[in-house]
Amino acid sequence: MQEKYLPSEIERAAQAQWATRQVYRASDASDRPKYYCLSMFPYPSGKLHMGHVRNYTIGDVLARYHAMRGYNVMQPMGWDAFGLPAENAAIANNVPPAAWTYANIDHMRTQLQALGFAIDWSRELATCKPDYYRWEQWLFTRLFEKGVIYKKMAMVNWDPVDATVLANEQVIDGRGWRSGALVEKRDIPMYFFRITQYADELLTGLDTLPGWPERVKTMQANWIGKSVGVRFAFPYRLDGKDEQLWVFTTRADTVMGVTFCAVAAEHPLATRAAQDNPELTAFIAECKQGSVAEADMATMEKKGMDTGFTVTHPLTGESIPVWVGNYVLMSYGEGAVMAVPAHDERDFGFAQKYGLPIKQVIEGEELSAVKQALAQGRTEHGNSIANLEAELSALEFDANEWKSWYETKKGFCVHSGKYDGLGYEAAVDAIAADLAALGLGEKKTQFRLRDWGISRQRYWGCPIPIIHCDSCGDVPVPADQLPVVLPEDVVPDGSGNPLNKRADFVNCSCPKCGGAARRETDTMDTFVESSWYYARYACPDFDGGMLDARANQWLPVDQYIGGIEHAILHLLYARFFHKLMRDEGLVSSDEPFANLLTQGMVIADTYYRETPDGKKAWFNPADVEMRDGAAILKFDGQPVIVGGTEKMSKSKNNGVDPQALIDQYGADTARLFTMFAAPPEQSLEWSDAGVEGAHRFLKRLWKLAYEHVQGGAVAAFAGGELPDAAKALRRQLHQTIQKVGDDIERRKQFNTAIAAVMELMNALAKLDGDDATTRSVRQEVLEAAVALLAPIVPHISEALYAELKPGVALAWPAVDESALVQDEIELMLQVNGKLRGQIRVAATADKAMIEAAALASDAAQKYLEGQPPKKVVVVPGRLVNIVL
RNA sequence: GCCCGGGUGGCGGAAUCGGUAGACGCAGCGGAUUCAAAAUCCGCCGCCGCAAGGUGUGGGGGUUCGAGUCCCCCCCCGGGCACCA
């Protein structure tokens, strides 16, 4: 056995052997239970970053663990290969996105292989390849014919200088990132998936996913946003016609407090009002500036303008002014809202700003309680009349000041005529019934979820398989003409979609009438490709259709692992797509991912200098060193400013290249460090020192094994009497086997599993003796420890196991229950909840015996001073608390 | 702004069901080894205090024999917000 731990040598050897023996090839025909372990596939951005290393190591630990436990494991890998960065790279370097993407894939595949992941590379796929996206196009045409996909107008960010549509991230402070031009909202036709049709099922389906984190399910439920309310209309007369302004509200109990309505800038009523109102026209134009991102809409200053039109309150007959509000979204609900400034904080602020009336129609329960107490002259609980009066004035409705109770549903109607005195539910029912009787409203369930717009005015994506014909309209491309292949020799220049300039792509004939027609040049949202790749991995070579029977054999995914940032969009779209495929008869399950693990981000320190033009120049942590407590740039010895600790990103230049780490310490160290530094769900802070610590442990492990193996072969301990020290070590060993299995399988927390093995190794190093019995225990401990670490550091584990047990395959160790038995246990002794000592009792002692032992102890006697205790709490196996 | 998380030593983190706060690792300190250094090994290491002891899990309140853990309020940090993936 080699005395020195040489990671590059053993890793190269192990990987070569795995590759030739194809050990990670998943069998489609196996008697063993299947375990489909899937990590979110990477976008091929160039090189692997630490987030990838973390994600794929987590998946690999679970995959390898389950393989050791006898499962038929499938862990595939592929490439989420379409997307915006390839176009940006094309603009920057004048390279076609396709060439750039394929080069990145080749490099990143090599990097993944160097990390020794147990991946079945025979199933590799790339979403930018026609043999993948052709089935996406095929499904699109099916869904289009079914009406699940439809076309409508929708708003996008328009850069008037580059004449192109911008992604939200390309809009910075309301301006285009390259041109700097003020961004406008523009209405263009787009294709939509009718995800709202599945809203209820997507919501209730969450209850069938016990293996998902609660927070992800909560976020999805809130995103879907089911709300039961009332949709009703304000009638009005305009241009000699009777019209209705429809709104939706969850607070129908406050309808009597409506003092104005607000409509979106794009609402027909706003457009009509602006016809002869230049000021309003200007305001609507202003509303159309800026990005379409909801975060921007929600944080901007709320502005509005009176249209001059009024509508009629359906219940009071009052005349209600209609305003245009920049915060009202045309795409949500009816594009119009009723405003009750007394009981909605946003409406309140708006009314204050524009001097609109505020009419209280609800009285909160706290307020009523104080009023009642005052009326009855009640002064209990030490409350004086003066106190009550002070409380009353603090709570009482004041149109000049917003108070949090104004939005309460716990209260009753006031100043509401016949509805006075009704509580929330009774008021909603009564008002809904009255509106319904007038034919002006009904109860309605509404979802916050909007239909999924998938048209992208970009080149590097899956072509939407539609042909536009002047006589036949939008015609889906027939199945036998698929795929619509994206030309790969294109270099975009940042101004519009280059496909529009490709006559060979655009010009075609109509599949229906055969006449000249134009091909759709929009491509699909890349979320579409990532919504079904997990199913295609089961049958990546099937060219007779989208999926074959193997999909049902492997699905659902047993364990899905990916970043928490995908909690809503990707995971919701994939769940939706799974149901679409189910309804097409392609899969039989309802949900794609049985268990989900959401990993935290990898973060690192940031360093920068201010440049003369006020911008920040960011420096990589690798180029910075600390000298006398100050951060210095190695290159010029001059100081840099320490920024925050943030998500590793290109923009902050704080990414740590895993390649350097692998080159210096080996893949096992990289894997061990990322698993040890933090539990998977938390963010992981990068630390060079921590890496050295992980490497040191592996060297120590190697040394312990080396020294033991040098002593000659010995069989693992198989039974018999042991001295106390060896017995204690065996107990620790079997406790560790139990813990590591539980940590990996149930808790999915690997840092504590590693810590437990580290403790075991520390204890092993302290075990003296070279007699045969002691050496047999040492053999048992080393064999087991190496096996326990195998899912995390597979290369060194395999090398060491080969030395410890030549010719025998790595196997997960079994727990020896008899080694766990203890005669005596230590309990904590508390007095009034404070730790005051310990007592030792027999493991079999009952509560009475423990209590007696506790009271007899020196520590208890000291505090009792001869008095009997008030109470004694005994928690078996844990502690005794004596209450004085 | 809205939705969802998080906050524990100098640092990363542990404490799994309300029961020993700080496992394990890093850094630091002391020692051994060495001509010397690296590497390695042994020991110490929350804060205040000579000690006895006190105190301590973002801040404030509460429930409990007992709270990092449960409840209420507040502060700070992060993720998502539908065209980044």
Coordinates of C-alpha atoms in Angstrom, one line a residue, chain A residues 445-753:
Chain A
T445 CA -63.2 31.8 -7.3
Q446 CA -60.2 33.5 -8.8
F447 CA -56.6 32.6 -9.0
R448 CA -53.6 34.8 -8.9
L449 CA -51.9 32.4 -11.3
R450 CA -51.8 33.7 -14.9
D451 CA -51.6 31.8 -18.1
W452 CA -48.0 30.9 -19.1
G453 CA -46.8 33.0 -22.0
I454 CA -44.1 31.1 -23.8
S455 CA -43.3 33.2 -26.9
R456 CA -39.8 34.7 -26.9
Q457 CA -38.6 37.0 -29.6
R458 CA -35.2 35.4 -29.6
Y459 CA -33.2 33.2 -31.8
W460 CA -31.5 30.6 -29.5
G461 CA -34.6 28.6 -28.5
C462 CA -36.9 25.9 -29.6
P463 CA -38.9 27.2 -32.7
I464 CA -42.6 27.4 -32.2
P465 CA -44.0 25.0 -34.8
I466 CA -46.6 27.3 -36.3
I467 CA -47.0 28.5 -39.9
H468 CA -48.8 31.7 -40.6
C469 CA -51.0 31.6 -43.7
D470 CA -53.0 34.5 -45.0
S471 CA -55.9 32.4 -45.8
C472 CA -55.8 29.6 -43.2
G473 CA -54.4 31.6 -40.2
D474 CA -52.1 29.9 -37.6
V475 CA -51.5 26.4 -38.8
P476 CA -49.6 23.9 -36.6
V477 CA -46.7 22.1 -38.4
P478 CA -47.9 18.6 -39.2
A479 CA -46.1 15.8 -37.3
D480 CA -44.4 14.4 -40.4
Q481 CA -42.8 17.8 -41.0
L482 CA -41.3 18.0 -37.5
P483 CA -38.8 19.0 -36.3
V484 CA -38.7 22.6 -37.3
V485 CA -35.0 22.8 -37.2
L486 CA -33.3 25.9 -35.9
P487 CA -30.4 26.9 -38.1
E488 CA -27.2 26.8 -36.1
D489 CA -25.0 29.1 -38.1
V490 CA -26.5 32.3 -36.9
V491 CA -24.8 35.1 -35.0
P492 CA -27.3 37.5 -33.4
D493 CA -26.3 41.1 -33.1
G494 CA -28.6 42.3 -30.4
S495 CA -31.2 44.0 -32.5
G496 CA -34.2 41.8 -32.9
N497 CA -34.6 38.2 -33.7
P498 CA -32.1 37.2 -36.5
L499 CA -34.5 34.5 -37.7
N500 CA -36.6 37.2 -39.2
K501 CA -33.8 37.9 -41.7
R502 CA -33.4 34.2 -42.7
A503 CA -35.6 33.8 -45.7
D504 CA -34.7 30.1 -45.9
F505 CA -36.3 29.7 -42.4
V506 CA -39.2 32.0 -42.7
N507 CA -40.5 31.2 -46.2
C508 CA -42.6 28.1 -46.4
S509 CA -45.8 26.8 -47.8
C510 CA -49.0 26.3 -45.9
P511 CA -49.6 22.7 -44.8
K512 CA -53.3 23.2 -45.3
C513 CA -53.7 25.1 -48.6
G514 CA -50.2 24.8 -50.0
G515 CA -50.0 28.5 -50.6
A516 CA -47.0 30.7 -49.7
A517 CA -46.8 31.2 -45.9
R518 CA -44.5 32.4 -43.2
R519 CA -42.9 30.4 -40.4
E520 CA -43.3 31.7 -36.9
T521 CA -39.9 33.1 -35.8
D522 CA -40.6 33.3 -32.0
T523 CA -39.0 30.5 -30.0
M524 CA -40.2 29.0 -26.8
D525 CA -39.5 30.0 -23.2
T526 CA -36.6 27.7 -22.1
F527 CA -38.7 26.7 -19.1
V528 CA -40.6 24.5 -21.6
E529 CA -37.5 22.3 -22.2
S530 CA -36.8 22.0 -18.5
S531 CA -40.4 21.0 -17.9
W532 CA -40.1 17.5 -19.3
Y533 CA -36.4 16.5 -19.5
Y534 CA -36.8 14.4 -16.4
A535 CA -39.1 12.1 -18.3
R536 CA -37.0 11.9 -21.4
Y537 CA -34.0 10.6 -19.5
A538 CA -36.0 7.3 -19.1
C539 CA -35.9 6.8 -22.9
P540 CA -33.5 9.3 -24.5
D541 CA -32.9 7.1 -27.5
F542 CA -36.6 6.6 -28.4
D543 CA -37.2 8.1 -31.9
G544 CA -40.8 6.9 -32.3
G545 CA -42.3 9.4 -30.0
M546 CA -41.9 11.7 -27.0
L547 CA -41.8 9.0 -24.4
D548 CA -42.1 5.2 -24.3
A549 CA -43.1 2.7 -21.6
R550 CA -39.8 3.2 -19.8
A551 CA -41.0 6.6 -18.6
N552 CA -43.6 5.0 -16.4
Q553 CA -41.1 2.5 -15.2
W554 CA -38.8 5.2 -13.9
L555 CA -41.2 7.9 -12.9
P556 CA -41.8 9.6 -10.6
V557 CA -38.3 10.9 -9.8
D558 CA -37.5 9.5 -6.4
Q559 CA -35.3 12.4 -5.4
Y560 CA -35.0 15.7 -7.1
I561 CA -32.3 18.2 -6.1
G562 CA -31.9 21.8 -7.1
G563 CA -31.6 25.4 -6.0
I564 CA -34.2 27.0 -3.8
E565 CA -34.4 29.8 -6.4
H566 CA -36.5 27.3 -8.6
A567 CA -39.1 26.9 -5.8
I568 CA -41.9 28.4 -7.8
L569 CA -41.5 28.8 -11.6
H570 CA -39.5 25.8 -12.8
L571 CA -41.1 23.4 -10.3
L572 CA -44.6 24.6 -11.0
Y573 CA -44.2 24.5 -14.8
A574 CA -42.7 21.0 -14.6
R575 CA -45.7 19.8 -12.4
F576 CA -48.1 21.4 -14.9
F577 CA -46.3 19.8 -17.9
H578 CA -46.4 16.4 -16.2
K579 CA -50.2 16.7 -16.1
L580 CA -50.4 17.8 -19.7
M581 CA -48.3 14.7 -20.6
R582 CA -50.6 12.6 -18.4
D583 CA -53.7 13.9 -20.2
E584 CA -52.0 13.0 -23.5
G585 CA -51.5 9.5 -22.2
L586 CA -47.7 9.8 -22.1
V587 CA -47.3 9.2 -18.4
S588 CA -49.5 7.6 -15.8
S589 CA -48.5 9.5 -12.6
D590 CA -49.9 12.8 -11.4
E591 CA -46.7 14.3 -10.1
P592 CA -43.2 14.2 -11.5
F593 CA -41.1 14.6 -8.3
A594 CA -41.8 12.5 -5.2
N595 CA -39.1 14.0 -3.0
L596 CA -37.5 17.4 -3.4
L597 CA -34.4 18.8 -1.8
T598 CA -33.8 22.5 -2.3
Q599 CA -30.2 23.4 -1.8
G600 CA -28.9 26.8 -0.7
M601 CA -26.7 29.1 -2.6
V602 CA -22.9 29.1 -2.5
I603 CA -21.7 32.5 -1.4
A604 CA -18.3 34.2 -1.1
D605 CA -16.8 37.6 -0.1
T606 CA -16.8 40.4 -2.6
Y607 CA -14.0 43.0 -3.1
Y608 CA -14.1 46.1 -5.2
R609 CA -12.7 49.5 -6.0
E610 CA -14.5 52.6 -7.2
T611 CA -13.5 53.7 -10.7
P612 CA -13.3 57.4 -11.7
D613 CA -16.7 57.3 -13.4
G614 CA -18.3 56.1 -10.1
K615 CA -18.8 52.5 -11.1
K616 CA -17.4 49.5 -9.1
A617 CA -14.7 47.3 -10.4
W618 CA -14.9 43.9 -8.8
F619 CA -12.0 41.6 -7.9
N620 CA -11.9 37.9 -7.4
P621 CA -11.3 36.6 -3.9
A622 CA -8.4 34.5 -5.3
D623 CA -6.6 37.7 -6.3
V624 CA -7.1 39.3 -2.9
E625 CA -5.2 38.7 0.3
M626 CA -5.6 40.0 3.9
R627 CA -2.6 41.9 5.2
D628 CA -2.7 43.5 8.7
G629 CA -6.5 43.2 8.7
A630 CA -6.8 45.1 5.3
A631 CA -7.8 43.5 2.0
I632 CA -5.0 44.0 -0.6
L633 CA -5.0 43.2 -4.3
K634 CA -2.1 40.7 -4.8
F635 CA -1.4 42.2 -8.2
D636 CA -0.5 45.7 -7.1
G637 CA -0.4 45.6 -3.3
Q638 CA -3.0 48.4 -3.1
P639 CA -6.1 48.1 -0.8
V640 CA -9.5 47.1 -2.1
I641 CA -12.9 47.7 -0.4
V642 CA -14.6 44.7 1.2
G643 CA -18.1 44.3 0.0
G644 CA -20.7 41.9 1.4
T645 CA -20.8 38.1 1.3
E646 CA -23.0 37.3 -1.7
K647 CA -24.1 34.6 -4.1
M648 CA -21.2 33.7 -6.4
S649 CA -21.8 35.5 -9.6
K650 CA -20.1 36.8 -12.7
S651 CA -21.2 40.4 -12.0
K652 CA -19.5 40.5 -8.6
N653 CA -16.6 38.4 -9.8
N654 CA -16.6 36.4 -6.5
G655 CA -16.8 33.0 -8.1
V656 CA -14.4 30.3 -6.9
D657 CA -13.4 28.0 -9.8
P658 CA -13.8 24.5 -8.6
Q659 CA -11.2 23.4 -11.2
A660 CA -8.4 24.9 -9.2
L661 CA -9.6 23.1 -6.1
I662 CA -9.8 19.8 -7.9
D663 CA -6.3 20.3 -9.4
Q664 CA -4.8 21.1 -6.1
Y665 CA -6.6 18.7 -3.6
G666 CA -8.5 16.3 -5.7
A667 CA -12.2 15.7 -6.3
D668 CA -12.8 13.9 -3.0
T669 CA -11.6 17.0 -1.0
A670 CA -13.9 19.2 -3.1
R671 CA -16.8 16.9 -2.5
L672 CA -16.0 16.5 1.2
F673 CA -15.7 20.2 1.8
T674 CA -18.9 21.1 0.1
M675 CA -20.8 18.4 2.0
F676 CA -19.2 19.3 5.3
A677 CA -19.3 23.1 5.3
A678 CA -23.1 23.5 5.7
P679 CA -26.2 21.4 5.5
P680 CA -27.7 21.2 2.0
E681 CA -30.6 23.5 2.5
Q682 CA -28.5 26.4 3.9
S683 CA -26.3 28.7 2.0
L684 CA -22.6 27.7 1.9
E685 CA -19.9 30.2 2.6
W686 CA -16.7 29.6 0.7
S687 CA -13.6 29.2 2.8
D688 CA -10.1 28.2 1.6
A689 CA -9.1 27.3 5.1
G690 CA -12.0 24.9 5.4
V691 CA -10.9 23.1 2.3
E692 CA -7.5 22.4 3.8
G693 CA -9.3 21.0 6.9
A694 CA -11.2 18.6 4.7
H695 CA -8.1 17.6 2.9
R696 CA -6.3 17.0 6.2
F697 CA -9.0 14.6 7.3
L698 CA -8.6 12.5 4.2
K699 CA -4.8 12.4 4.8
R700 CA -5.4 11.4 8.4
L701 CA -7.8 8.7 7.3
W702 CA -5.3 7.4 4.8
K703 CA -2.6 7.3 7.5
L704 CA -4.7 5.5 10.0
A705 CA -5.5 2.8 7.4
Y706 CA -1.9 2.6 6.2
E707 CA -0.5 2.1 9.7
H708 CA -3.1 -0.6 10.3
V709 CA -2.6 -2.4 7.0
Q710 CA 1.2 -2.4 7.6
G711 CA 0.6 -4.6 10.7
G712 CA -0.7 -7.4 8.4
A713 CA -4.0 -8.8 7.4
V714 CA -6.6 -9.4 10.2
A715 CA -10.3 -10.3 10.1
A716 CA -12.8 -7.8 11.4
F717 CA -13.9 -8.4 15.0
A718 CA -16.5 -11.2 15.0
G719 CA -17.5 -11.5 18.7
G720 CA -16.2 -12.3 22.1
E721 CA -15.3 -10.4 25.3
L722 CA -13.5 -7.0 24.9
P723 CA -11.7 -4.6 27.2
D724 CA -13.7 -1.5 28.2
A725 CA -11.9 0.8 25.7
A726 CA -12.4 -1.5 22.7
K727 CA -16.0 -2.1 23.8
A728 CA -16.7 1.6 24.0
L729 CA -15.2 2.2 20.6
R730 CA -17.4 -0.6 19.1
R731 CA -20.4 1.0 20.7
Q732 CA -19.4 4.4 19.1
L733 CA -18.9 2.6 15.8
H734 CA -22.3 1.1 15.7
Q735 CA -23.9 4.3 16.9
T736 CA -22.1 6.0 14.0
I737 CA -23.3 3.5 11.5
Q738 CA -26.9 4.1 12.7
K739 CA -26.5 7.9 12.6
V740 CA -24.8 8.2 9.2
G741 CA -27.5 6.0 7.6
D742 CA -30.2 8.1 9.2
D743 CA -28.5 11.4 8.3
I744 CA -28.1 10.5 4.7
E745 CA -31.4 8.7 4.1
R746 CA -33.9 10.6 6.3
R747 CA -32.4 13.9 7.3
K748 CA -30.4 14.5 4.1
Q749 CA -27.9 16.3 6.3
F750 CA -24.4 15.2 5.4
N751 CA -22.3 17.6 7.5
T752 CA -23.3 15.8 10.7
A753 CA -22.7 12.4 9.1

